[in-house]
CSV table of C-alpha atoms and ligand atoms in Angstrom, one decimal:
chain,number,residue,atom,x,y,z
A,1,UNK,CA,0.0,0.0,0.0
A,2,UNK,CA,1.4,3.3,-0.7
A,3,UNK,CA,1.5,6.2,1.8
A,4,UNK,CA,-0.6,9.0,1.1
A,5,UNK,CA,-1.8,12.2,2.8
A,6,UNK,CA,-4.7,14.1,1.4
A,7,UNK,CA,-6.5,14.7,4.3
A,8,UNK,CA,-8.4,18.1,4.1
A,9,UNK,CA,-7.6,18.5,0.2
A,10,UNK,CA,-10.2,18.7,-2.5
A,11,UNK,CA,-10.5,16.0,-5.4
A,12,UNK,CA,-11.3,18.2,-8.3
A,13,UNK,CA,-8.8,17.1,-11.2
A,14,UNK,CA,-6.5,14.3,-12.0
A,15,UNK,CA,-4.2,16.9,-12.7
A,16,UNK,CA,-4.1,18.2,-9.1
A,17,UNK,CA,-2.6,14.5,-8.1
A,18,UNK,CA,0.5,12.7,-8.8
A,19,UNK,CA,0.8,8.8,-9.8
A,20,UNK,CA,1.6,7.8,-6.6
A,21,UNK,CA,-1.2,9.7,-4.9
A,22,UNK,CA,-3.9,8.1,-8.0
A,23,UNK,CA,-2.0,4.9,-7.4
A,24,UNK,CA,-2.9,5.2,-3.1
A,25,UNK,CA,-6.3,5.9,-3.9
A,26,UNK,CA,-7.1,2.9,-6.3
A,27,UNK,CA,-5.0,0.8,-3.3
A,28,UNK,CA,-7.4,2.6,-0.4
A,29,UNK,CA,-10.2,1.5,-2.7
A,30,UNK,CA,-9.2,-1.9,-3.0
A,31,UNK,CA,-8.8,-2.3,0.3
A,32,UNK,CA,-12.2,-1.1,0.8
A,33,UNK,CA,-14.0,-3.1,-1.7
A,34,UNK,CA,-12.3,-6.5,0.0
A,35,UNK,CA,-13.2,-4.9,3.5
A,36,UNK,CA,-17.1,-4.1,2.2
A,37,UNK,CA,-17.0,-8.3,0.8
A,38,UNK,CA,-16.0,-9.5,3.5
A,39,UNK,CA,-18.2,-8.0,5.5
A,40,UNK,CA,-15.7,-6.1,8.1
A,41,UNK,CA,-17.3,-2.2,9.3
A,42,UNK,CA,-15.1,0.3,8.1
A,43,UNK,CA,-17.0,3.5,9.4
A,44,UNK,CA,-13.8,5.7,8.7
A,45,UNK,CA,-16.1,8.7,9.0
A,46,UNK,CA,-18.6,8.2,11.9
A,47,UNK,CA,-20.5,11.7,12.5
A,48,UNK,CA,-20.1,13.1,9.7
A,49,UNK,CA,-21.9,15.3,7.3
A,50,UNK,CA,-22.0,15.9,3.8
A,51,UNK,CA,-23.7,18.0,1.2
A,52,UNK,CA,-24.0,16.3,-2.8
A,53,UNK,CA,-24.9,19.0,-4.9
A,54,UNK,CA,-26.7,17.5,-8.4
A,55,UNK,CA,-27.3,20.5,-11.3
A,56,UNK,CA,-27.6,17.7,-14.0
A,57,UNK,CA,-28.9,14.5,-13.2
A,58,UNK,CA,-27.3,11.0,-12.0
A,59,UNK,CA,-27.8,7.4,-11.3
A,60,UNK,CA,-23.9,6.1,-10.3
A,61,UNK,CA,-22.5,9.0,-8.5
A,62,UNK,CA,-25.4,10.1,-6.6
A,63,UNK,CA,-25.7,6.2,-5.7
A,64,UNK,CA,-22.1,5.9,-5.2
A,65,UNK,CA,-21.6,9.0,-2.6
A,66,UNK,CA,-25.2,7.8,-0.4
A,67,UNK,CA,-23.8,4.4,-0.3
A,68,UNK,CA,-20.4,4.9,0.3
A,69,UNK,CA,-21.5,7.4,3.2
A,70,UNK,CA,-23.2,5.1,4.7
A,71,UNK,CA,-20.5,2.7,4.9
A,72,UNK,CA,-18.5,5.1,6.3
A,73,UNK,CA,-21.0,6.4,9.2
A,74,UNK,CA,-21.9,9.3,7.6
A,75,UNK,CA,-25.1,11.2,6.8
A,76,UNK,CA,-25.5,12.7,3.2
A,77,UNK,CA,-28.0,15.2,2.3
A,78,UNK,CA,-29.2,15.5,-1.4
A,79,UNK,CA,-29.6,19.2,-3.2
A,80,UNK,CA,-31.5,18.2,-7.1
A,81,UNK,CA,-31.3,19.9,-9.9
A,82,UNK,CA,-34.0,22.2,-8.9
A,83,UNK,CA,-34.7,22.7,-5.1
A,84,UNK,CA,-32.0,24.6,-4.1
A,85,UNK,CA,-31.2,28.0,-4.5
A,86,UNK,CA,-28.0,27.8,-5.9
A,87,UNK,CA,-27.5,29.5,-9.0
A,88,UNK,CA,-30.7,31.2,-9.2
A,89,UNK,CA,-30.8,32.9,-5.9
A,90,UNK,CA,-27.4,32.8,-4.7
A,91,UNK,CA,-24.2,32.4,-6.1
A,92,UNK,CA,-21.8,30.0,-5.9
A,93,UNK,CA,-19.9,31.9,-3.4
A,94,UNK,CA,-22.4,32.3,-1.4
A,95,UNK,CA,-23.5,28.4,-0.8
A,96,UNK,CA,-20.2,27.7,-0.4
A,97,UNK,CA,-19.7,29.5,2.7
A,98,UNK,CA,-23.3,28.4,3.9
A,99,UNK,CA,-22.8,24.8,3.4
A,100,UNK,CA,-19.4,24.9,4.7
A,101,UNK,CA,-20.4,26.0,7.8
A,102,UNK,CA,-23.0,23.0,8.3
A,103,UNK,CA,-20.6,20.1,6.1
A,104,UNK,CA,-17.8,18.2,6.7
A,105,UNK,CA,-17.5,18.1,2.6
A,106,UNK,CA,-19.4,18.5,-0.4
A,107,UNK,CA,-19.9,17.1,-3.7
A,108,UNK,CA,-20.9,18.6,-6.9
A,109,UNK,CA,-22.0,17.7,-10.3
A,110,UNK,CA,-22.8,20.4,-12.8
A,111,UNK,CA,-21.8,22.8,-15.6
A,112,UNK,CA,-18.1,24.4,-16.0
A,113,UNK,CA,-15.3,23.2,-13.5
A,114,UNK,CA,-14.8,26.5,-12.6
A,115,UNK,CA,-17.8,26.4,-10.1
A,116,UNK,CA,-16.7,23.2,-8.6
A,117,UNK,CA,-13.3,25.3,-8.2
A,118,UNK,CA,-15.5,28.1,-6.4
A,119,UNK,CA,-16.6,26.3,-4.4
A,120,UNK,CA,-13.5,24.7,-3.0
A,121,UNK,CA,-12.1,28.2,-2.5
A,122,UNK,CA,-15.2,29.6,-0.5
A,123,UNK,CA,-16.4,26.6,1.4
A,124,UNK,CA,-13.1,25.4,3.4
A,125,UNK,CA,-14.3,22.0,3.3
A,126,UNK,CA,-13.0,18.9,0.9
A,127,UNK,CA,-15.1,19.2,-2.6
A,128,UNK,CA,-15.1,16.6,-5.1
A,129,UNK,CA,-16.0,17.0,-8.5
A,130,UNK,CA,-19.0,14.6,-9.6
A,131,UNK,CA,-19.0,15.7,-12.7
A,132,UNK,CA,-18.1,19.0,-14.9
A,133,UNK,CA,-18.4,20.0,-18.6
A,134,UNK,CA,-14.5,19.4,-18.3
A,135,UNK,CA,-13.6,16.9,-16.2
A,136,UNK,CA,-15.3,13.7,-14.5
A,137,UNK,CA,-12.5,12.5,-12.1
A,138,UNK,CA,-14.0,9.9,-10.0
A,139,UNK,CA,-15.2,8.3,-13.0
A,140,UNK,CA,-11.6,7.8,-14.0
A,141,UNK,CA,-10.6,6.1,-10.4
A,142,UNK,CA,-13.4,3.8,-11.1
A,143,UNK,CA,-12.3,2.5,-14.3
A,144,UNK,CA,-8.4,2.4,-13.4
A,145,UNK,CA,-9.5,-0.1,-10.6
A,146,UNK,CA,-11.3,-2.1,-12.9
A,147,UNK,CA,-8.5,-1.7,-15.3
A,148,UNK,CA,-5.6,-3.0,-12.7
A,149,UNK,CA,-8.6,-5.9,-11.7
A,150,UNK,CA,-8.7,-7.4,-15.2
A,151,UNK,CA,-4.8,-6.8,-16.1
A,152,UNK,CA,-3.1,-6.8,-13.4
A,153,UNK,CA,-1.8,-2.9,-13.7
A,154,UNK,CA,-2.3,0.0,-15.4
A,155,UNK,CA,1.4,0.8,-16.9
A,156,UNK,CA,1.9,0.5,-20.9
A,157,UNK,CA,-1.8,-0.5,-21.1
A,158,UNK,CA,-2.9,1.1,-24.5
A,159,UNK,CA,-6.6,2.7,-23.8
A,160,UNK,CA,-8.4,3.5,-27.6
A,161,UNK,CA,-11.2,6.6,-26.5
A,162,UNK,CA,-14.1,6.4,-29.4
A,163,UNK,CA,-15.9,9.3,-29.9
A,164,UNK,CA,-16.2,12.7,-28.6
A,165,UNK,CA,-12.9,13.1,-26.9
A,166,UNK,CA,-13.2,17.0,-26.2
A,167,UNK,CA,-15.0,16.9,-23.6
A,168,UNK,CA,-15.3,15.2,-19.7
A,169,UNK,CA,-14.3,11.6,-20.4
A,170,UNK,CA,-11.7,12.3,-23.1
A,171,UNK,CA,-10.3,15.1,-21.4
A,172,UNK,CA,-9.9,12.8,-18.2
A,173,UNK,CA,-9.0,9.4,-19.3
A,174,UNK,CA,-6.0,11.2,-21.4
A,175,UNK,CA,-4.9,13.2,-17.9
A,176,UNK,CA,-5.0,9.7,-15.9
A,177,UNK,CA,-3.5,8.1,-18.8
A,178,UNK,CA,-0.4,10.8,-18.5
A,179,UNK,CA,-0.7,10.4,-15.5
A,180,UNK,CA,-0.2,6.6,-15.2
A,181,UNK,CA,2.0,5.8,-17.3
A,182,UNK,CA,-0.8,4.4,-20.0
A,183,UNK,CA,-0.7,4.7,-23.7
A,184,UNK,CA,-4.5,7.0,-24.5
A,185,UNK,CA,-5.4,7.0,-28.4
A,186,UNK,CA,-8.4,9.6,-28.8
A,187,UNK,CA,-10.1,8.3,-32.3
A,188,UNK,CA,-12.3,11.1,-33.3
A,189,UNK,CA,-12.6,13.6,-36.3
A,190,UNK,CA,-10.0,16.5,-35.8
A,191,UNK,CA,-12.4,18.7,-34.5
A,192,UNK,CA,-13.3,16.4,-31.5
A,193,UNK,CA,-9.9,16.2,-30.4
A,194,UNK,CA,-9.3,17.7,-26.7
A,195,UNK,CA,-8.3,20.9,-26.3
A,196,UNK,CA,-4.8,21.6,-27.6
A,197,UNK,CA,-3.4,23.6,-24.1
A,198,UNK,CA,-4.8,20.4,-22.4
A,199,UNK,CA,-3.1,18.1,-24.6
A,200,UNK,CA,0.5,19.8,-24.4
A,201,UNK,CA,0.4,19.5,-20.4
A,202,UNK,CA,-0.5,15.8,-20.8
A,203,UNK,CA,2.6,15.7,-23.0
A,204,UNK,CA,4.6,16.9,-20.3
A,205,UNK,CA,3.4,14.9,-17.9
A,206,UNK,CA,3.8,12.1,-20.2
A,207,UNK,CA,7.5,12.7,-21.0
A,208,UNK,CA,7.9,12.0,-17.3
A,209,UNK,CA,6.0,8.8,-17.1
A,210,UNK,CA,6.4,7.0,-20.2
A,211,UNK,CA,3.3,7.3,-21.3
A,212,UNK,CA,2.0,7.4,-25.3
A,213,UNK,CA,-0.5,10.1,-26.3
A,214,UNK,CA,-2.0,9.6,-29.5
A,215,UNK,CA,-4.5,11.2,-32.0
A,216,UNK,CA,-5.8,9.5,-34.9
A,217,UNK,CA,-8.6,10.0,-36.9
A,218,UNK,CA,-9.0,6.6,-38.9
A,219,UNK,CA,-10.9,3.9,-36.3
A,220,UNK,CA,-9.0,0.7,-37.8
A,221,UNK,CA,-5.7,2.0,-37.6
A,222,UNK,CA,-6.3,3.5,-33.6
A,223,UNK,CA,-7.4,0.5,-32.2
A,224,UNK,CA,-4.9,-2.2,-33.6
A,225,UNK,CA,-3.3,-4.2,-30.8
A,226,UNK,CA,-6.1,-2.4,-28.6
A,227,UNK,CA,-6.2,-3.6,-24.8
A,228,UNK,CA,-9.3,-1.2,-24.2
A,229,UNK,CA,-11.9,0.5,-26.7
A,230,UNK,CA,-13.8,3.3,-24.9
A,231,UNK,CA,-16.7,5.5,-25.4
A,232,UNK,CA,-19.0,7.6,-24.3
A,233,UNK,CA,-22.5,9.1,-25.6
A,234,UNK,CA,-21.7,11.5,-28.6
A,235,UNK,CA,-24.4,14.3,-27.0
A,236,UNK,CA,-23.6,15.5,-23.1
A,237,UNK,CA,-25.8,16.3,-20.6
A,238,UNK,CA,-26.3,20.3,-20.7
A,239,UNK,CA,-26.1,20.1,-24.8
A,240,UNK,CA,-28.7,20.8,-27.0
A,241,UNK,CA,-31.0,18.4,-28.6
A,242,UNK,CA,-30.5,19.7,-32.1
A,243,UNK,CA,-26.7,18.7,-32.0
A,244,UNK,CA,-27.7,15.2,-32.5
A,245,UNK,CA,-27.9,15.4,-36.4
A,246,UNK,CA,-24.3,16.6,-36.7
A,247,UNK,CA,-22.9,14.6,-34.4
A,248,UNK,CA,-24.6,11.5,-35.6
A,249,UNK,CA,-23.2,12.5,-38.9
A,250,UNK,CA,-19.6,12.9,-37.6
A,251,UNK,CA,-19.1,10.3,-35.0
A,252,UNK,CA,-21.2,7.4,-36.4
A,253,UNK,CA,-18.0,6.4,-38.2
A,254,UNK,CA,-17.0,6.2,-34.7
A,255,UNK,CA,-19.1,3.8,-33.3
A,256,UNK,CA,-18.2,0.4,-31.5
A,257,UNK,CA,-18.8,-2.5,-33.1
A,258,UNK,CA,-17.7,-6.0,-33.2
A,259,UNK,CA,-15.7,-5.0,-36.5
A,260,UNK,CA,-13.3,-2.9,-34.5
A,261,UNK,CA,-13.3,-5.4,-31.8
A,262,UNK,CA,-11.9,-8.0,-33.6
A,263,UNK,CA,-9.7,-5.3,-35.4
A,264,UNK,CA,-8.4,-4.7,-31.9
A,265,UNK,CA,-7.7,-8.1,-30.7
A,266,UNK,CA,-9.1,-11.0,-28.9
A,267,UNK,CA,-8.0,-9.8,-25.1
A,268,UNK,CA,-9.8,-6.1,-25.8
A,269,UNK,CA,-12.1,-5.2,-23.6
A,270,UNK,CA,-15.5,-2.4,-23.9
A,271,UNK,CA,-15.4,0.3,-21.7
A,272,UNK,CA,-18.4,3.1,-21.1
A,273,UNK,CA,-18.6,5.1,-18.3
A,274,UNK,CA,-22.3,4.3,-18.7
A,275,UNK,CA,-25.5,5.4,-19.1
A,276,UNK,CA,-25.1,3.9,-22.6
A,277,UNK,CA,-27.6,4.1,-26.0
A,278,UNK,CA,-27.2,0.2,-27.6
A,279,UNK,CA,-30.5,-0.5,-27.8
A,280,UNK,CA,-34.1,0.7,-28.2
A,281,UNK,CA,-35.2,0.9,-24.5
A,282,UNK,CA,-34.4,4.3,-23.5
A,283,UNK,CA,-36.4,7.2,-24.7
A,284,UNK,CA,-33.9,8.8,-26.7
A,285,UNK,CA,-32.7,5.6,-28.3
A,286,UNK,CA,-36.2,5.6,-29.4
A,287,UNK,CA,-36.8,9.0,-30.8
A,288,UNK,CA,-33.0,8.4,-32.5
A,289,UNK,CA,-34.5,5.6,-34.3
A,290,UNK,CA,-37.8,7.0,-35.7
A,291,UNK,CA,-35.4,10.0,-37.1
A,292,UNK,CA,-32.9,8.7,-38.1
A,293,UNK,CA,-32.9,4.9,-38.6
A,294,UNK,CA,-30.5,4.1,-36.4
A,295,UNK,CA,-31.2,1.4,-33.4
A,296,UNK,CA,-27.6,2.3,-31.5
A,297,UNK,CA,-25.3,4.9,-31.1
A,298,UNK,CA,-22.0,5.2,-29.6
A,299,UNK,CA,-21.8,1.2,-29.2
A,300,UNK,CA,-23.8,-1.6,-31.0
A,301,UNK,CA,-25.6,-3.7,-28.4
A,302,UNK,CA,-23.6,-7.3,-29.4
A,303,UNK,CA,-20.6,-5.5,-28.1
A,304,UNK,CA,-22.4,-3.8,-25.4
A,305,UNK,CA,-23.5,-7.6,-24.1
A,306,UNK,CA,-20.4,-9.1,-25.0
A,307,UNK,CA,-18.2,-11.2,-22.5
A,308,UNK,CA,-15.5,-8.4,-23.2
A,309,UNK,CA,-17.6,-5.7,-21.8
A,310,UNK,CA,-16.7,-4.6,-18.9
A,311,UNK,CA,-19.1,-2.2,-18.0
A,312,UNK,CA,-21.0,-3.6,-15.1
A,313,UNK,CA,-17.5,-3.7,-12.9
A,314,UNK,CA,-16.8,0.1,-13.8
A,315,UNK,CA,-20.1,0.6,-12.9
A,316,UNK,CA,-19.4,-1.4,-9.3
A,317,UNK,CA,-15.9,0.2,-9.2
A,318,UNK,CA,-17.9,4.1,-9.2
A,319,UNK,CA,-18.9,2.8,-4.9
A,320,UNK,CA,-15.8,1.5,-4.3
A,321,UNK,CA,-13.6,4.6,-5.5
A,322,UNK,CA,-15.3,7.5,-4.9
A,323,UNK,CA,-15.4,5.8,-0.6
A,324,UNK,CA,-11.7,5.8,-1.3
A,325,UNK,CA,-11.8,9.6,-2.4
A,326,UNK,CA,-14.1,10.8,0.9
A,327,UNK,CA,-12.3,8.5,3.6
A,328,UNK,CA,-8.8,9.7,2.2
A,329,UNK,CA,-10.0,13.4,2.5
A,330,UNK,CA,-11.9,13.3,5.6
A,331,UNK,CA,-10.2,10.6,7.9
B,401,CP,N1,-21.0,7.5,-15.1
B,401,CP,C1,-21.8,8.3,-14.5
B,401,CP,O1,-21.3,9.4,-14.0
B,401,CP,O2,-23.1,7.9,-14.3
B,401,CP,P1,-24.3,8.8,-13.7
B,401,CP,O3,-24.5,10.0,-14.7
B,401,CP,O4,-25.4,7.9,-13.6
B,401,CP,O5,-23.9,9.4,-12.4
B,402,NVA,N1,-20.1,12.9,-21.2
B,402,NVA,C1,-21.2,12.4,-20.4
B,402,NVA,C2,-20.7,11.6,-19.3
B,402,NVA,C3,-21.8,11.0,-18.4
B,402,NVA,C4,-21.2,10.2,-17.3
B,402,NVA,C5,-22.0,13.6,-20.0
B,402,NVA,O1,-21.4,14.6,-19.5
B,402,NVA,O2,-23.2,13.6,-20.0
């Protein structure tokens, strides 16, 4: 296990961490998960209190922080999309210093990571990013556990990103890819590329590590020798419905199917940070279909139920981690 100490700090960016303090929180959260199996108590946090902030909506992380609370003896209380006054009525600054006064820590999920870094500044309590236009860290620690679980560890591993690579999950899977040593290809057209400021620090963290950073635009040649194709839905939460057409028309080259499986190799595994459009049983999967013909998006449901998906675990992996992020920042 590797000594870490990040007591008091706030979890708002991969880039905010080295490897060895990424590497102490997937080891904390391994240690939890066997701990949770096993049945052993591990309520790190007893007393405690803590605010999760939701301005978009969730399934995984709100489940993940009420869960993993729990475990730890704490009490979480849920702000929606709607019934708070945040934003509307008072600023950032403001609910900072109000639920600072009453928390122990707070999470948020919402719009640009500058208000998750507002909030950091004004609250004097731990803050963890659930989820930003830019960057979706915990996510990350989730799928670099499962990543280690299914091979072992995390260096030289080559991670193909599919899609829309510009924004929250491309921007963080190539930081924690720098970060760790990992070789990140994002397959996209040009234009969904990440930003090129955020690319040249990756490079620089990479020159340190070892780590490959790659961006190529035809599918087939990015994923040869694949250990991991990833994606993520082509339209975010916050965008506009009317984006769909465009992006349908430049990213459903894109798509994961068992074609660029095979192309990858027989050991390649799906990734998705998950929700997921592969079939028909989700509204918008449905209203995709009637305009457009198409019965999946960002993944074709063969490789979505594949034995090589690995979805479920990342999914699992979201509880595990994001206990690992609280109890290191509050115990
Ligand atoms: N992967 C993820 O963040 O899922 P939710 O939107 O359900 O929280
Ligand atoms: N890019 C997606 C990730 C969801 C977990 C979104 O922001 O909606």
């Amino acid at each position: 296990m590797i000594h870490m100490n990040l007591k008091g700090k706030n979890f708002l960016k991969l880039l905010d961490f080295s490897s060895e303090e990424i590497a102490g929180l997937l080891d904390l959260a391994s240690d939890l998960k066997a701990k949770k199996k096993a049945g052993i108590p591990h309520k790190m946090c007893e007393g405690k209190n803590i605010a999760l902030i939701f301005e978009k909506t969730s399934t995984r992380t709100r489940c993940s922080f009420e869960v993993a609370a729990a475990d730890l003896g704490m009490h979480p209380v849920y702000l929606d999309p709607k019934s708070s006054q945040i934003g509307k009525k008072e600023s950032i600054a403001d609910t900072a210093r109000v639920l600072g006064r009453m928390f122990d820590g707070i999470e948020y999920r919402g719009f640009g990571q500058d208000i998750v870094e507002d909030l950091a500044k004004y609250s004097g309590v731990p803050v963890w990013n659930g989820l930003t236009n830019e960057f979706h860290p915990t996510q990350i620690l989730a799928d670099f556990l499962t990543i280690r679980e299914h091979f072992g560890s995390l260096n030289g591993i080559k991670l193909v990103y599919m899609g829309d690579a510009r924004y929250n999950m491309g921007n963080s899977l190539m930081v924690g890819c720098a970060k760790m040593g990992m070789h990140f290809v994002a397959c996209a057209p040009k234009k969904y590329f990440p930003d090129a400021a955020l690319i040249d620090t990756c490079r620089k963290i990479a020159s340190q590590t070892g780590s490959v950073l790659e961006f190529i635009e035809d599918p087939m040649e990015a994923t040869k020798g694949a250990d991991l194709i990833y994606t993520d839905v082509w339209v975010s939460m916050g965008e506009p419905d009317e984006i769909w057409k465009e992006r349908i028309s430049d990213l459903l080259p894109y798509q994961v199917n068992s074609d660029l499986m095979k192309n990858a190799g027989e050991g390649c595994k799906f990734m998705h940070c998950l929700p997921a459009y592969h079939d028909l049983n989700t509204e918008t999967g449905k209203t995709i279909f009637e305009k457009f013909g198409i019965d999946a998006l960002e993944v074709t449901d063969e490789v979505f139920e594949s034995k090589n998906s690995i979805v479920f675990d990342e999914a699992e992996n979201r509880m595990h981690t994001i206990k690992a992020v609280m109890a290191a920042t509050l115990a």
